[in-house]
Amino acid sequence: MTTKQQNSEKIKVFALGGIGEIGKNMYVVEAGEDIFVLDAGLMFPQEEMLGIDIVIPDITYLVQNKDRVKGIFLTHAHEDHIGGLPFILKQLPVPVYGTKLTLGLVEAKLKEAGLHKSTQTHLVSAESVLDFGEYKVTFFGTNHSIPDSVGIAVHTPQGVIVNTGDFKIDQSPIDGKHTDFGKIAELSSKGVLCLLSDSTNAERPGMTGSEKSVGYEIDNVFAEAKGRIIIASFASNVHRIQQIFTAASKTNKKIVITGRSMVKVVDIASDLGYLNIEKDSVISIDQMNNYAEDRIVILTTGSQGEQMAALSRMAHKAHKQIAIRHTDTVVIAATPIPGNERSVARIVDLLMRTGADVIFGQRKVHVSGHGSQEELKLMLSWMKPKYFIPVHGEYKMQKAHQNLALQVGVEAENIFILEKGEVVEFADGLAKRTGKVPAGNVLVDGLGVGDIGNIVLRDRKLLSQDGILVVVVTISRASNQIISGPEIISRGFVYVRESEELLQEANKLVTEVLDKCMQEKVKDWSSLKSNMRDSLSHYLFDKTRRRPMIMPIIMEI
Amino acid sequence: MTTKQQNSEKIKVFALGGIGEIGKNMYVVEAGEDIFVLDAGLMFPQEEMLGIDIVIPDITYLVQNKDRVKGIFLTHAHEDHIGGLPFILKQLPVPVYGTKLTLGLVEAKLKEAGLHKSTQTHLVSAESVLDFGEYKVTFFGTNHSIPDSVGIAVHTPQGVIVNTGDFKIDQSPIDGKHTDFGKIAELSSKGVLCLLSDSTNAERPGMTGSEKSVGYEIDNVFAEAKGRIIIASFASNVHRIQQIFTAASKTNKKIVITGRSMVKVVDIASDLGYLNIEKDSVISIDQMNNYAEDRIVILTTGSQGEQMAALSRMAHKAHKQIAIRHTDTVVIAATPIPGNERSVARIVDLLMRTGADVIFGQRKVHVSGHGSQEELKLMLSWMKPKYFIPVHGEYKMQKAHQNLALQVGVEAENIFILEKGEVVEFADGLAKRTGKVPAGNVLVDGLGVGDIGNIVLRDRKLLSQDGILVVVVTISRASNQIISGPEIISRGFVYVRESEELLQEANKLVTEVLDKCMQEKVKDWSSLKSNMRDSLSHYLFDKTRRRPMIMPIIMEI
């Protein structure tokens, strides 16, 4: 045994995303020459990332070691675990492994990106054993807010490296599939060298509670509603959508599905057998008028207050086919993700003004998909890992998870609170920090991946605050004379019609600066430009206390 | 009595701010010819108000009726009740009435704005009776998160109009001043025609709890801390600051005060006798090193994660004199105002990374200053108003407050959920909605008050998303020839050094468009501009999926 461990290759574990943040999960197990990538998520841009569409992990290290990457192994089909694939696979065309529903949703995504033909996908189940010579990859079923979620185990001669994926412990799961305790016990008895576990709810005491409890409340709401029911949920929460279909069936209601992602997920999930929908229970929007109000359920996207989603359009009276009525019951079956509180509150306000009955926070129409403290401790107790790395969460959640691990007996020096890119290396069953691989945010704006940096973001920030002022002048270099201009044009600075005088004065000022420079025969355009910029900047700040971006342009003839 | 009521003048009540929103409270009671303005607050800009500093109410109606305005009567010195004064008094130079601490803080504000000499201020107390002929204005003491808070009563022949101001019912107030139950009973026995009451916590069950409970927890934290204590609070929460001083005194600690507004409030409040500070308990930053770590308390601003506040600078390691140490205990004695969650979470994360012990949400170091459901019902039961207008809150809070009023027996048809500007008119003791006065948001950006409208905001939004591209060309009208250019300059669009090819191609395209127009002898510059704009816009969207603002400029010689 000792000999074997001494001969065994080094193992490195690190995160390229998902720690110190919520989103873009990507964990890497590098075992000898083989690299196993676990998940490939995206993150939605933070406030200060103006104009950015999404954020993905920096995969420089993986691209540099492309030939060693055995594949991307997926835990489940949420955007923060699979959303980076369309961008990442372009630079890193490796096989993708996932369970049935996960692959179903991934394949739809790859099709949209034109990558479905070039990408090798491999269907796995909780029973699969993937053999990579010295290393094996296995899976175990977990409970989360999307079906077919799994944890992943990489078996190495030094022991097993386990990533739980997102999980809670649901004692009454909607699909009847419990957390795979047997497999977890097996891993534990083999010896878990290192556990990576979900920290999202590490600050929350107790147990999270079963998705089924939401079902009881949905049943009540459906039974009480006097008119139509409009219910918003995450499209990907297939369990909740199942409960909505079940409640509709019990109360003899028909369901209208609206919102692009909702239509897509319901299609795929029911095709693959993850949604049990009764025949004739879904109707089209056009058929709504054939039924009494109290027989209609409208299932929609937009539970996070997303501006372009169907619920938001209804609230703003901008939905082409659905107008909220005061007899409607509107249910937001989700809680706002941190950062979305204001936009959700705004939608709720608009909905309430229609006179509809709006049900959100005050009734139990949502539970989290992530385990709370007692569940996280259970996972730690079952796995009995030698080393522990809290992942999937902000720093404070990692710290809280560290405390839980200490409580169940993990040694303090065996817990690693990592930053993105920080490497923990295992040799002969012993771990230490050994350095860093490149890691960070890659910003996606339109077709550009990673071409937006700090300079562009700083300019967008400046432009968003006080706008821009362009000053153009045509100068003859030969005669040192102004041929045309200066002309001043502004955007986002002042309302031009009410500020004519200000802009005329500014023009006069620039003209004086230019005249003086021409007389002094200044030939250095850059100092001419900075003269124009400085004098304008001072003048405008003095008059308005605003600092627009000033862009002097000299046209030379 | 009946005769008197029939002869009495009409009374109008409306809000110019503070309903359907959180912030810029301003309520108006118009009794016959006299106009009484209650509070004059500001609101912090919403996300989409790019570059805006603050928002104040639209006071068009008051300015049009300037001579009838008897004064602005203040309930307390929070920014959402007094912050609009420096802007509003410029257009509406009327007397200002307030209690001692309120006026103390207002006067400092007016001094900064150069308005202290031109403004008449009148000191009032809970005992004052202001006589305006047919109408009287009186006050009653309340509990809130700033001392010297009062409710205001306007006495009219039809009955009393009462505005509670912000309040909770604190059974163990820090300053020993209880809610003025006697005065409230007196108002009730006179007959409250209409009550305007604080809806902030109308959705929260139970009682809010005493500020004193925070004191116990602060005491515990101070006793336990092994090193320095850094504690952030709202500067205006004088009660909490008192408790911090008291806890410091009990544990023999010295206090360093940092942050401009904290220094200002502590100065004014202690000068006016609202803060009881022991001699020698405050030291300067320079003196800190003369004391052991466990004898230092640093009292600071920044509890809302404000970027420029002292706590944020410490967290970002950008504070000139104070660096957080791993032995420090950092206490954030406030909860995030909705919308500030992300910035507070970010600060907490940064603070935790220093290794310091960070105390925020998980211990009871904050209670709200606004009463919860049971307190709101008590106020309604005491006042027994005939009519009720829930104020100070978003629509959903107004609605929740309406429900509470129904529970305590106010008639459904006597409750008015108003929008800003909507007028309720009382004649002969009976109320009805009668129309609307102008009301809305006035945006303040630098020195400009109300000069930023939708066009400017839309441009800032566009600029913030994909930046701007300026295309300049100098053309000779006489010869229909391009003399210089086109030149293309961009900001906030792409990183120029990595996009040379794209911009060169764009230049080529514009040159072709221009050449064609020159050949066709197009003399209409505006169609020339739109040709340039359209072709560039299509080309760039095709290549980048971005839509920068495109600004074509033609210089003519």
PDB file of N, CA and C in Angstrom, chain A residues 198-238:
ATOM      1  N   ASP A 198     -20.810  21.781  -1.832  1.00  0.00           N
ATOM      2  CA  ASP A 198     -21.650  22.963  -2.099  1.00  0.00           C
ATOM      3  C   ASP A 198     -21.819  23.851  -0.856  1.00  0.00           C
ATOM      4  N   SER A 199     -21.360  25.096  -0.892  1.00  0.00           N
ATOM      5  CA  SER A 199     -21.402  25.979   0.285  1.00  0.00           C
ATOM      6  C   SER A 199     -22.558  26.995   0.272  1.00  0.00           C
ATOM      7  N   THR A 200     -23.409  26.951  -0.758  1.00  0.00           N
ATOM      8  CA  THR A 200     -24.419  28.004  -0.935  1.00  0.00           C
ATOM      9  C   THR A 200     -25.161  28.367   0.355  1.00  0.00           C
ATOM     10  N   ASN A 201     -25.670  27.352   1.050  1.00  0.00           N
ATOM     11  CA  ASN A 201     -26.482  27.613   2.239  1.00  0.00           C
ATOM     12  C   ASN A 201     -25.754  27.303   3.543  1.00  0.00           C
ATOM     13  N   ALA A 202     -24.423  27.412   3.538  1.00  0.00           N
ATOM     14  CA  ALA A 202     -23.643  27.055   4.727  1.00  0.00           C
ATOM     15  C   ALA A 202     -23.909  28.002   5.891  1.00  0.00           C
ATOM     16  N   GLU A 203     -24.495  29.163   5.614  1.00  0.00           N
ATOM     17  CA  GLU A 203     -24.812  30.095   6.696  1.00  0.00           C
ATOM     18  C   GLU A 203     -26.206  29.851   7.264  1.00  0.00           C
ATOM     19  N   ARG A 204     -26.958  28.950   6.632  1.00  0.00           N
ATOM     20  CA  ARG A 204     -28.358  28.770   7.028  1.00  0.00           C
ATOM     21  C   ARG A 204     -28.522  27.575   7.951  1.00  0.00           C
ATOM     22  N   PRO A 205     -29.026  27.773   9.175  1.00  0.00           N
ATOM     23  CA  PRO A 205     -29.169  26.674  10.128  1.00  0.00           C
ATOM     24  C   PRO A 205     -30.242  25.683   9.675  1.00  0.00           C
ATOM     25  N   GLY A 206     -30.189  24.493  10.230  1.00  0.00           N
ATOM     26  CA  GLY A 206     -31.269  23.530  10.029  1.00  0.00           C
ATOM     27  C   GLY A 206     -31.220  22.786   8.715  1.00  0.00           C
ATOM     28  N   MET A 207     -32.388  22.304   8.302  1.00  0.00           N
ATOM     29  CA  MET A 207     -32.537  21.565   7.054  1.00  0.00           C
ATOM     30  C   MET A 207     -33.317  22.442   6.077  1.00  0.00           C
ATOM     31  N   THR A 208     -33.057  22.272   4.792  1.00  0.00           N
ATOM     32  CA  THR A 208     -33.701  23.136   3.794  1.00  0.00           C
ATOM     33  C   THR A 208     -35.172  22.810   3.607  1.00  0.00           C
ATOM     34  N   GLY A 209     -35.518  21.553   3.713  1.00  0.00           N
ATOM     35  CA  GLY A 209     -36.921  21.170   3.504  1.00  0.00           C
ATOM     36  C   GLY A 209     -37.148  20.630   2.110  1.00  0.00           C
ATOM     37  N   SER A 210     -38.177  19.814   1.999  1.00  0.00           N
ATOM     38  CA  SER A 210     -38.440  19.094   0.759  1.00  0.00           C
ATOM     39  C   SER A 210     -39.161  19.966  -0.257  1.00  0.00           C
ATOM     40  N   GLU A 211     -38.848  19.717  -1.521  1.00  0.00           N
ATOM     41  CA  GLU A 211     -39.582  20.355  -2.616  1.00  0.00           C
ATOM     42  C   GLU A 211     -41.075  20.035  -2.484  1.00  0.00           C
ATOM     43  N   LYS A 212     -41.402  18.896  -1.865  1.00  0.00           N
ATOM     44  CA  LYS A 212     -42.808  18.504  -1.755  1.00  0.00           C
ATOM     45  C   LYS A 212     -43.622  19.518  -0.957  1.00  0.00           C
ATOM     46  N   SER A 213     -42.979  20.189   0.018  1.00  0.00           N
ATOM     47  CA  SER A 213     -43.712  21.184   0.820  1.00  0.00           C
ATOM     48  C   SER A 213     -44.243  22.313  -0.067  1.00  0.00           C
ATOM     49  N   VAL A 214     -43.508  22.608  -1.140  1.00  0.00           N
ATOM     50  CA  VAL A 214     -43.978  23.622  -2.087  1.00  0.00           C
ATOM     51  C   VAL A 214     -45.229  23.119  -2.797  1.00  0.00           C
ATOM     52  N   GLY A 215     -45.224  21.818  -3.060  1.00  0.00           N
ATOM     53  CA  GLY A 215     -46.371  21.230  -3.737  1.00  0.00           C
ATOM     54  C   GLY A 215     -47.662  21.414  -2.963  1.00  0.00           C
ATOM     55  N   TYR A 216     -47.603  21.220  -1.622  1.00  0.00           N
ATOM     56  CA  TYR A 216     -48.809  21.396  -0.795  1.00  0.00           C
ATOM     57  C   TYR A 216     -49.335  22.824  -0.936  1.00  0.00           C
ATOM     58  N   GLU A 217     -48.400  23.782  -0.921  1.00  0.00           N
ATOM     59  CA  GLU A 217     -48.811  25.181  -0.981  1.00  0.00           C
ATOM     60  C   GLU A 217     -49.372  25.521  -2.364  1.00  0.00           C
ATOM     61  N   ILE A 218     -48.747  24.975  -3.386  1.00  0.00           N
ATOM     62  CA  ILE A 218     -49.263  25.205  -4.741  1.00  0.00           C
ATOM     63  C   ILE A 218     -50.670  24.618  -4.851  1.00  0.00           C
ATOM     64  N   ASP A 219     -50.854  23.423  -4.289  1.00  0.00           N
ATOM     65  CA  ASP A 219     -52.198  22.808  -4.290  1.00  0.00           C
ATOM     66  C   ASP A 219     -53.217  23.753  -3.647  1.00  0.00           C
ATOM     67  N   ASN A 220     -52.848  24.320  -2.485  1.00  0.00           N
ATOM     68  CA  ASN A 220     -53.764  25.240  -1.795  1.00  0.00           C
ATOM     69  C   ASN A 220     -54.102  26.445  -2.654  1.00  0.00           C
ATOM     70  N   VAL A 221     -53.061  27.050  -3.224  1.00  0.00           N
ATOM     71  CA  VAL A 221     -53.273  28.240  -4.060  1.00  0.00           C
ATOM     72  C   VAL A 221     -54.202  27.892  -5.227  1.00  0.00           C
ATOM     73  N   PHE A 222     -53.961  26.739  -5.841  1.00  0.00           N
ATOM     74  CA  PHE A 222     -54.767  26.350  -6.997  1.00  0.00           C
ATOM     75  C   PHE A 222     -56.227  26.113  -6.580  1.00  0.00           C
ATOM     76  N   ALA A 223     -56.406  25.561  -5.396  1.00  0.00           N
ATOM     77  CA  ALA A 223     -57.774  25.268  -4.951  1.00  0.00           C
ATOM     78  C   ALA A 223     -58.532  26.544  -4.601  1.00  0.00           C
ATOM     79  N   GLU A 224     -57.796  27.553  -4.078  1.00  0.00           N
ATOM     80  CA  GLU A 224     -58.447  28.774  -3.611  1.00  0.00           C
ATOM     81  C   GLU A 224     -58.742  29.774  -4.732  1.00  0.00           C
ATOM     82  N   ALA A 225     -57.906  29.766  -5.787  1.00  0.00           N
ATOM     83  CA  ALA A 225     -57.982  30.831  -6.807  1.00  0.00           C
ATOM     84  C   ALA A 225     -59.362  30.892  -7.443  1.00  0.00           C
ATOM     85  N   LYS A 226     -59.872  32.130  -7.557  1.00  0.00           N
ATOM     86  CA  LYS A 226     -61.212  32.291  -8.143  1.00  0.00           C
ATOM     87  C   LYS A 226     -61.138  32.516  -9.654  1.00  0.00           C
ATOM     88  N   GLY A 227     -60.003  33.052 -10.125  1.00  0.00           N
ATOM     89  CA  GLY A 227     -59.862  33.313 -11.557  1.00  0.00           C
ATOM     90  C   GLY A 227     -58.676  32.570 -12.137  1.00  0.00           C
ATOM     91  N   ARG A 228     -58.001  33.198 -13.096  1.00  0.00           N
ATOM     92  CA  ARG A 228     -56.829  32.549 -13.701  1.00  0.00           C
ATOM     93  C   ARG A 228     -55.672  32.522 -12.712  1.00  0.00           C
ATOM     94  N   ILE A 229     -54.779  31.564 -12.907  1.00  0.00           N
ATOM     95  CA  ILE A 229     -53.536  31.531 -12.133  1.00  0.00           C
ATOM     96  C   ILE A 229     -52.382  31.783 -13.089  1.00  0.00           C
ATOM     97  N   ILE A 230     -51.543  32.751 -12.746  1.00  0.00           N
ATOM     98  CA  ILE A 230     -50.330  32.988 -13.525  1.00  0.00           C
ATOM     99  C   ILE A 230     -49.174  32.659 -12.602  1.00  0.00           C
ATOM    100  N   ILE A 231     -48.378  31.667 -12.957  1.00  0.00           N
ATOM    101  CA  ILE A 231     -47.347  31.194 -12.041  1.00  0.00           C
ATOM    102  C   ILE A 231     -45.972  31.227 -12.708  1.00  0.00           C
ATOM    103  N   ALA A 232     -45.035  31.941 -12.056  1.00  0.00           N
ATOM    104  CA  ALA A 232     -43.691  32.076 -12.605  1.00  0.00           C
ATOM    105  C   ALA A 232     -42.725  31.222 -11.812  1.00  0.00           C
ATOM    106  N   SER A 233     -41.831  30.552 -12.502  1.00  0.00           N
ATOM    107  CA  SER A 233     -40.846  29.684 -11.854  1.00  0.00           C
ATOM    108  C   SER A 233     -39.600  29.644 -12.733  1.00  0.00           C
ATOM    109  N   PHE A 234     -38.483  29.185 -12.168  1.00  0.00           N
ATOM    110  CA  PHE A 234     -37.322  28.895 -13.002  1.00  0.00           C
ATOM    111  C   PHE A 234     -37.727  27.816 -13.987  1.00  0.00           C
ATOM    112  N   ALA A 235     -37.403  28.011 -15.252  1.00  0.00           N
ATOM    113  CA  ALA A 235     -37.751  27.003 -16.251  1.00  0.00           C
ATOM    114  C   ALA A 235     -37.088  25.676 -15.921  1.00  0.00           C
ATOM    115  N   SER A 236     -35.888  25.747 -15.368  1.00  0.00           N
ATOM    116  CA  SER A 236     -35.135  24.514 -15.161  1.00  0.00           C
ATOM    117  C   SER A 236     -35.608  23.715 -13.953  1.00  0.00           C
ATOM    118  N   ASN A 237     -36.472  24.291 -13.110  1.00  0.00           N
ATOM    119  CA  ASN A 237     -36.915  23.550 -11.925  1.00  0.00           C
ATOM    120  C   ASN A 237     -38.036  22.586 -12.302  1.00  0.00           C
ATOM    121  N   VAL A 238     -37.621  21.498 -12.928  1.00  0.00           N
ATOM    122  CA  VAL A 238     -38.556  20.543 -13.508  1.00  0.00           C
ATOM    123  C   VAL A 238     -39.460  19.925 -12.437  1.00  0.00           C
TER     124      VAL A 238
END
